[in-house]
Coordinates of C-alpha atoms and ligand atoms in Angstrom, one line a residue:
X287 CA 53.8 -87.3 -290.5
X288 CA 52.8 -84.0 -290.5
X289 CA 49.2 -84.5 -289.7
X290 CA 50.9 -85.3 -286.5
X291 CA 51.9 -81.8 -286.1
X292 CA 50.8 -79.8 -283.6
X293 CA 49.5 -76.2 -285.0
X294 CA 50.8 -73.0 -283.0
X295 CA 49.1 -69.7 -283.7
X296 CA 50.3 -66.3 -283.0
X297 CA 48.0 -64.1 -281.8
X298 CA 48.7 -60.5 -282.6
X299 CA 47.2 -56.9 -282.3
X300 CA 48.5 -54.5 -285.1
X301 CA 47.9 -51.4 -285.3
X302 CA 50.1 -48.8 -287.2
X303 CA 53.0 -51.0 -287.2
X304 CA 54.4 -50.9 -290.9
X305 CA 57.5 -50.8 -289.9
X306 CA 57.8 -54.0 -287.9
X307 CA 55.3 -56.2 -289.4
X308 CA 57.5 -57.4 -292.2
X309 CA 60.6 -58.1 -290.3
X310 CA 57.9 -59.9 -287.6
X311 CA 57.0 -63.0 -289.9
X312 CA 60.5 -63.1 -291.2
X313 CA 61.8 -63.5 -287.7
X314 CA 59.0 -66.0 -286.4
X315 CA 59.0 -68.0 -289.8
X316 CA 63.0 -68.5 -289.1
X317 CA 62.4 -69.3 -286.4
X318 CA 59.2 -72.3 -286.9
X319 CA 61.6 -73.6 -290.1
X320 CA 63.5 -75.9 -287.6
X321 CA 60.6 -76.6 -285.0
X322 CA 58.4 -79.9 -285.4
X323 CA 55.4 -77.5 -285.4
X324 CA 52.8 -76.3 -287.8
X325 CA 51.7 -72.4 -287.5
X326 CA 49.5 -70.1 -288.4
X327 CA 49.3 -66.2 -287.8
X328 CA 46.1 -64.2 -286.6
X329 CA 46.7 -60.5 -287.2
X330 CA 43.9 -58.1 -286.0
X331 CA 44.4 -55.2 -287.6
X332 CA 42.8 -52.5 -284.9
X333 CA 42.2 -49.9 -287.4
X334 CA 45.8 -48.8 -289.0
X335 CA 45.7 -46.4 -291.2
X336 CA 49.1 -46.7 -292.7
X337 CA 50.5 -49.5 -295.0
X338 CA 50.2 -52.4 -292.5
X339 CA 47.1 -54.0 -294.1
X340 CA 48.1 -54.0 -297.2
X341 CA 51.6 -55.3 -296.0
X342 CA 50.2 -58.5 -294.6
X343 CA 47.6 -58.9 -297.4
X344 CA 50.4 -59.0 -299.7
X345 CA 51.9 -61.8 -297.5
X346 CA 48.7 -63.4 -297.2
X347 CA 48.8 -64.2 -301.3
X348 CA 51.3 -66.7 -300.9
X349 CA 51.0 -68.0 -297.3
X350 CA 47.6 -69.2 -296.3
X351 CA 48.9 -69.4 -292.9
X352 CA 48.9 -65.5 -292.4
X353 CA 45.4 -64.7 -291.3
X354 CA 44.0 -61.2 -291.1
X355 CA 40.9 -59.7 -289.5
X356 CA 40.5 -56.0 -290.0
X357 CA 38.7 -54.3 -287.5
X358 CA 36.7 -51.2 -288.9
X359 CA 38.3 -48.9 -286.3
X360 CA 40.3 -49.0 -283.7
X361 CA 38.4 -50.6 -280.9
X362 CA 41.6 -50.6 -278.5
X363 CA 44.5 -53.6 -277.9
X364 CA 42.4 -55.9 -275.2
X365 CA 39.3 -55.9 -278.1
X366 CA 42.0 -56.9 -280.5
X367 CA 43.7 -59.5 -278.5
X368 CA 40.4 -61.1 -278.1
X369 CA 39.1 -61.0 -281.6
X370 CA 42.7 -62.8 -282.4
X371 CA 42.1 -65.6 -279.9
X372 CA 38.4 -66.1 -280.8
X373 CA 39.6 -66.7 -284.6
X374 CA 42.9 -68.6 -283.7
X375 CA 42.4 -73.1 -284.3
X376 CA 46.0 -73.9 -282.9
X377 CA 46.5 -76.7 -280.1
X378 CA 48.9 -73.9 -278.5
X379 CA 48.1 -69.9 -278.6
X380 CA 51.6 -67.8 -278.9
X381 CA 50.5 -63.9 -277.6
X382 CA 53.1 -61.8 -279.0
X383 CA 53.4 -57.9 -280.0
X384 CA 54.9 -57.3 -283.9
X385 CA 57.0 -54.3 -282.2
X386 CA 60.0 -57.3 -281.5
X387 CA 60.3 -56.0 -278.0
X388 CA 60.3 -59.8 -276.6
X389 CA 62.3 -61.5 -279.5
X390 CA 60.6 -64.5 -281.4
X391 CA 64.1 -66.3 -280.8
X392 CA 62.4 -67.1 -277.3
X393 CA 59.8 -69.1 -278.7
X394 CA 61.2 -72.5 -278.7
X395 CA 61.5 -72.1 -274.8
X396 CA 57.9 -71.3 -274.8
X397 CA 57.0 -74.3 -276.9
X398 CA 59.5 -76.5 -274.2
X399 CA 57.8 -75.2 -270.9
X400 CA 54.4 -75.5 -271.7
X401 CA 55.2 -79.3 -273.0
X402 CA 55.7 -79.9 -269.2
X403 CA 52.0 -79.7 -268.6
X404 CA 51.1 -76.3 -268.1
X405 CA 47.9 -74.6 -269.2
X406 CA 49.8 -71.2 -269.5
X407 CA 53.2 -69.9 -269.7
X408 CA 53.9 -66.1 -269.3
X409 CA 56.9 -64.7 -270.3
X410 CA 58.8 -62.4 -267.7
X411 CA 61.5 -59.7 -268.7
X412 CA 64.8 -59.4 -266.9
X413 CA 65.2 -55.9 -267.2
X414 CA 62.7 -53.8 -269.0
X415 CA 64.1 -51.7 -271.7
X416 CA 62.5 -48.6 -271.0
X417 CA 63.3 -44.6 -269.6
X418 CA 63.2 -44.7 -265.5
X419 CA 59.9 -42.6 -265.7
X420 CA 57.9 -45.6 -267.0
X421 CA 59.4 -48.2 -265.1
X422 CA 58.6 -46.1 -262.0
X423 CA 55.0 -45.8 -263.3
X424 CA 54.7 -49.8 -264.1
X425 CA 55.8 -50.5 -261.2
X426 CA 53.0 -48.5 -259.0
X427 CA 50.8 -49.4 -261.2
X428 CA 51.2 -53.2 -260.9
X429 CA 51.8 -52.6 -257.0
X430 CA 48.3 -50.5 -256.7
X431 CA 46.7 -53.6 -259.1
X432 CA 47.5 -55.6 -256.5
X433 CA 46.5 -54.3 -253.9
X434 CA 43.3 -53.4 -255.0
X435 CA 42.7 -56.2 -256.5
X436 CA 44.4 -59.4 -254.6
X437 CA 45.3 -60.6 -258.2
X438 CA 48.8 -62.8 -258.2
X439 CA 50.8 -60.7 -260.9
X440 CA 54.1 -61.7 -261.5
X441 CA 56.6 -58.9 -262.2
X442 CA 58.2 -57.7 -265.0
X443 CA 55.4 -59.4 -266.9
X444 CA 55.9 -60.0 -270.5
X445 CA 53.6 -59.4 -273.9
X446 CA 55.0 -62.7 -275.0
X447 CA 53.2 -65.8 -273.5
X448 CA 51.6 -69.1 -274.3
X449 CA 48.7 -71.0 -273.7
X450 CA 47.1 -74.3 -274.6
X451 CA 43.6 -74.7 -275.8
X452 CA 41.6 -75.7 -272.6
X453 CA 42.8 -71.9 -271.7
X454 CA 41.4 -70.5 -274.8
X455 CA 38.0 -71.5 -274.3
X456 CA 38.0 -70.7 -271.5
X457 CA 39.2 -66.9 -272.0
X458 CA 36.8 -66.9 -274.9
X459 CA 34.3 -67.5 -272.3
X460 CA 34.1 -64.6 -270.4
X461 CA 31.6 -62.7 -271.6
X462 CA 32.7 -58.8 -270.3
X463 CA 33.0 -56.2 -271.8
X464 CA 35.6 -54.0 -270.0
X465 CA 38.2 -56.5 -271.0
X466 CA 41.3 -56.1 -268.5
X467 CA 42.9 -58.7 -270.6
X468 CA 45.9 -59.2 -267.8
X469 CA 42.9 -59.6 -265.2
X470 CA 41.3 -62.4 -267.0
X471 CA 44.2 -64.2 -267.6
X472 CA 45.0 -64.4 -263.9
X473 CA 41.0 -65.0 -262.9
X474 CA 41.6 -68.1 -265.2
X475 CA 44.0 -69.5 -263.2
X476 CA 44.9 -73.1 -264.1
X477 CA 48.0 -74.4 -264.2
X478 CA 50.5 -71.4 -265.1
X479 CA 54.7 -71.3 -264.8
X480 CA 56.8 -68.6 -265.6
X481 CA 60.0 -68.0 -267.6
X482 CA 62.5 -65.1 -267.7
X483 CA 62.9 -64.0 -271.5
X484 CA 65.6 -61.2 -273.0
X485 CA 64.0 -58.3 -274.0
X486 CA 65.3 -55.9 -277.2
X487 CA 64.1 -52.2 -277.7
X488 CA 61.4 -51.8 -279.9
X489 CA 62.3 -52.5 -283.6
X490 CA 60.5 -49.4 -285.4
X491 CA 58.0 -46.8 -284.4
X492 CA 56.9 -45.8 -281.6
X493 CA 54.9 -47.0 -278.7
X494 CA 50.6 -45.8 -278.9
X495 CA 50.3 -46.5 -274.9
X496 CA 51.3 -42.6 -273.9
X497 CA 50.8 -41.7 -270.6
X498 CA 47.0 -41.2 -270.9
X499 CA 46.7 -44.3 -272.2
X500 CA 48.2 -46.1 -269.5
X501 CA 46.6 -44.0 -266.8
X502 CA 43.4 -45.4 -268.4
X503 CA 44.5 -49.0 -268.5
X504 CA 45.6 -48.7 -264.7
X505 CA 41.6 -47.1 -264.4
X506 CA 40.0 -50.2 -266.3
X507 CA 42.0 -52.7 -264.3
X508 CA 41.0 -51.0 -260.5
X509 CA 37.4 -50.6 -261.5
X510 CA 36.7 -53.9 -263.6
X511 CA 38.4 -55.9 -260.9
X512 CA 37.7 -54.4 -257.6
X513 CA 35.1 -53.4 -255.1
X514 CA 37.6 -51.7 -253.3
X515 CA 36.9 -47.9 -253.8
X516 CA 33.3 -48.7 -253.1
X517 CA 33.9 -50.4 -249.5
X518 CA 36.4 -46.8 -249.2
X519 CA 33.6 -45.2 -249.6
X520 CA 31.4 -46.9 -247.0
X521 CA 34.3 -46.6 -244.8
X522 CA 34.9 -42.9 -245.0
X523 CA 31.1 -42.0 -244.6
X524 CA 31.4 -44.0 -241.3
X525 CA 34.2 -42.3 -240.4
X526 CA 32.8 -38.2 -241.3
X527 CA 29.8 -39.5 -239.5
X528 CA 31.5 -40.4 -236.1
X529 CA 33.6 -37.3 -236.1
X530 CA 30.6 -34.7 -236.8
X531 CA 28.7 -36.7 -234.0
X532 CA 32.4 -36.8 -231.7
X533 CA 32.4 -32.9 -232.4
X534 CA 28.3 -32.2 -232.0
X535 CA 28.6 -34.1 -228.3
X536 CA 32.0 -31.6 -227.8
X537 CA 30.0 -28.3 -228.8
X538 CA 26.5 -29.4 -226.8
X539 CA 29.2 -30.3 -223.8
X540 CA 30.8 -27.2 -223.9
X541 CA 27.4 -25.0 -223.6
X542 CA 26.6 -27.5 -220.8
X543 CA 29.1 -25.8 -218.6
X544 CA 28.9 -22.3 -220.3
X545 CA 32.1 -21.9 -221.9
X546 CA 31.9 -18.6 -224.2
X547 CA 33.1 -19.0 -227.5
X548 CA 32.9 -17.3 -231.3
X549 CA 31.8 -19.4 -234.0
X550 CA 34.4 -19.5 -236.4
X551 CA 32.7 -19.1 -239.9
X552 CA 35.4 -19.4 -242.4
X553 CA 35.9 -23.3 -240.6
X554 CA 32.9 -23.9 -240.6
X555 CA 32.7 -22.9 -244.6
X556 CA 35.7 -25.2 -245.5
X557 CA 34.0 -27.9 -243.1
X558 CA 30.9 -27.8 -245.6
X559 CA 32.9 -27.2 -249.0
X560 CA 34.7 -30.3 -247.5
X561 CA 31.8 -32.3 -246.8
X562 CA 30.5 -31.6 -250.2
X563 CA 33.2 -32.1 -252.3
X564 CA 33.5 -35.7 -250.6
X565 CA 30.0 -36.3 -251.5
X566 CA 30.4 -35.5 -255.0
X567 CA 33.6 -37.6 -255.1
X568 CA 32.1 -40.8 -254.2
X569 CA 28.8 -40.0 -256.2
X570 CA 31.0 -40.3 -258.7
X571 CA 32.6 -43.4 -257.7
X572 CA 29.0 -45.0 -257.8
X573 CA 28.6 -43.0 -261.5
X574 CA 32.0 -44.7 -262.5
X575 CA 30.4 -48.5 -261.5
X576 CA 27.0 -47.4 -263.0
X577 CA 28.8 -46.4 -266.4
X578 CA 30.6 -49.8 -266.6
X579 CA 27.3 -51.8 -265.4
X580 CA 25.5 -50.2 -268.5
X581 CA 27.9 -51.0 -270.5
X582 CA 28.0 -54.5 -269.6
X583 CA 24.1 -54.7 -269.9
X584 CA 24.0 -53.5 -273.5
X585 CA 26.4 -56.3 -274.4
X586 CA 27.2 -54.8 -277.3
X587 CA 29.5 -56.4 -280.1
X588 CA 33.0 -56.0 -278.7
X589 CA 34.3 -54.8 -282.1
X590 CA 33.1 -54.5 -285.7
X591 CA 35.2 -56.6 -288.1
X592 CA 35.4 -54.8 -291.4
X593 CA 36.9 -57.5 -293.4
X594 CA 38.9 -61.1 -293.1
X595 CA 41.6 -62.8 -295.1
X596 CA 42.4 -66.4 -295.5
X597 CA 39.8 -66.9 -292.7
X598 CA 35.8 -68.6 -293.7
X599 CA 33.7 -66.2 -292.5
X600 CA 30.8 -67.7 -290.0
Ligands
UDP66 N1 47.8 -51.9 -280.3 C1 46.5 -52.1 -280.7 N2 45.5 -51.2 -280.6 C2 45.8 -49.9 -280.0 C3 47.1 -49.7 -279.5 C4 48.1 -50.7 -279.7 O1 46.2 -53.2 -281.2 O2 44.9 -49.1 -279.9 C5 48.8 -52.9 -280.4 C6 50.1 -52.5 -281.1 O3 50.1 -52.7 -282.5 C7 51.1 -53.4 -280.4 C8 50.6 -53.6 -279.1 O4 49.2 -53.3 -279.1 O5 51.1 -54.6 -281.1 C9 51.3 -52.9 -278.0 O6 51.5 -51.6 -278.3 P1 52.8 -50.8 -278.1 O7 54.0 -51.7 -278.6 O8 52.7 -49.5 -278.9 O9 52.9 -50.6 -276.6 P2 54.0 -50.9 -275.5 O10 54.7 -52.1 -275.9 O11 54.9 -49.7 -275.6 O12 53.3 -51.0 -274.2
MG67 MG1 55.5 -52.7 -277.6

């Protein structure tokens, strides 16, 4: 009967979260005890230095189902997520943080709406628990995204989502390396559906995405999935161009019919520091697309896996 089963895993970054961890597989195993499900957990540990790992090894003694991979640094969340979703066998991926922010009491829903035949199912919050600074910021952020990058978002996305198999493979199979993990998921496409979850505050320590953080999230996602501040570039050459010719035609005109008149220095100063400072700025647009080309062409490992537990190594 149980061979029948179908296996769920739960994908999830960790990374200095001793606090939560614990009270995170309590929660979800509560909550699996009365589902007709088998699961397993994939921790990727993204370089903690606190009590974490040896938390979930612990926990790992007893239940085989808790499976660790321990990166040997921290190579960032979207690194993590992928390393977890490479390693995961289930039929159906469950993406969840350990922080308890989008309660594992929601899962069953999860389980129910992707039964319905959908590839993916994202979770979306009714009201995000968070100060009015950073829901201001989210929400330019996710309006700029898209924008820039004609990418289908819902709002008030979720951590928490799920996703069958054929989707896995499929994620597993983009090869970048700037991994905008929210951007792949809506490149992927397929069949996806939406539910509206509760949300709780954090359940112990504190958030790592500060505001520098973010800001470079929001800078990953415009550059790895847009052209746009390339063609902006194009476009306000053009336009510099036409106005010095528009103003060249003006001048020549003016001698033409012998108007008198003082060249003004200091504008014609700020004209050039003007004219140079754009030329700079959109060199280093090009630099910024060179840098992540490079990258891409070294194709280097995305992270470097230290260690694994309850996992055969390949
Ligand atoms: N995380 C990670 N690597 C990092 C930063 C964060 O794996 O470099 C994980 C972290 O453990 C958590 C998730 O990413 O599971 C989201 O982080 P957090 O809850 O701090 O961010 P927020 O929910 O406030 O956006
Ligand atoms: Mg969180």
């Amino acid at each position: 009967m149980s061979e029948q089963k179908k296996l769920v895993s739960l994908v999830v970054p960790v990374y200095f979260e001793e606090e939560c961890i614990m009270q995170f597989i309590k929660e979800v195993s509560v909550v699996f005890s009365t589902l007709p499900y088998n699961y397993e957990f994939v921790f990727v540990d993204d370089g903690s230095m606190d009590n974490t790992v040896s938390l979930i090894k612990r926990a790992a003694v007893t239940n085989l189902q808790i499976k660790l991979i321990e990166f040997s640094y921290n190579h960032g969340k979207q690194a993590a997520v992928t390393a977890a979703i490479k390693h995961a066998k289930g039929d159906y991926l469950l993406y969840m943080d350990p922080d308890l922010q989008d309660p594992p009491v929601e899962i069953p829903r999860f389980l129910e709406e992707i039964q319905k035949g959908f590839d993916l199912v994202f979770g979306v919050r009714s009201e995000k628990k968070d100060n009015p600074m950073n829901r201001m910021l989210s929400s330019i952020f996710w309006w700029v995204l898209e924008k820039f990058t004609g990418l289908q978002i819902p709002r008030g996305l979720a951590v928490m989502r799920i996703f069958n198999r054929k989707f896995a493979d499929r994620f597993i199979n983009y090869p970048e390396q700037n991994r905008f993990i929210e951007g792949i998921f809506m490149h992927i496409g397929l069949k996806r559906s939406t539910i509206v979850i509760s949300q709780r505050e954090r359940f112990a320590g504190v958030s790592k995405f500060n505001f520098k953080r973010k800001m470079r999230l929001a800078f990953d996602a415009i550059f790895d999935f847009s052209e746009l501040p390339l063609k902006v570039t194009v476009k306000i050459g053009f336009i510099m161009v036409f106005i010095s010719i528009l103003s060249l035609i003006g001048i020549f005109t003016a001698r033409m019919f012998f108007i008198h008149f003082q060249t003004g220095w200091p504008s014609l100063f700020s004209i050039i520091l003007g004219a140079a400072g754009l030329q700079l700025f959109f060199t280093g647009i090009f630099g910024i697309y060179i840098g992540r080309i490079y990258r891409e062409v070294k194709g280097r490992p995305l992270y470097s896996i230290k260690e694994v537990t309850n996992i055969e190594e390949s």
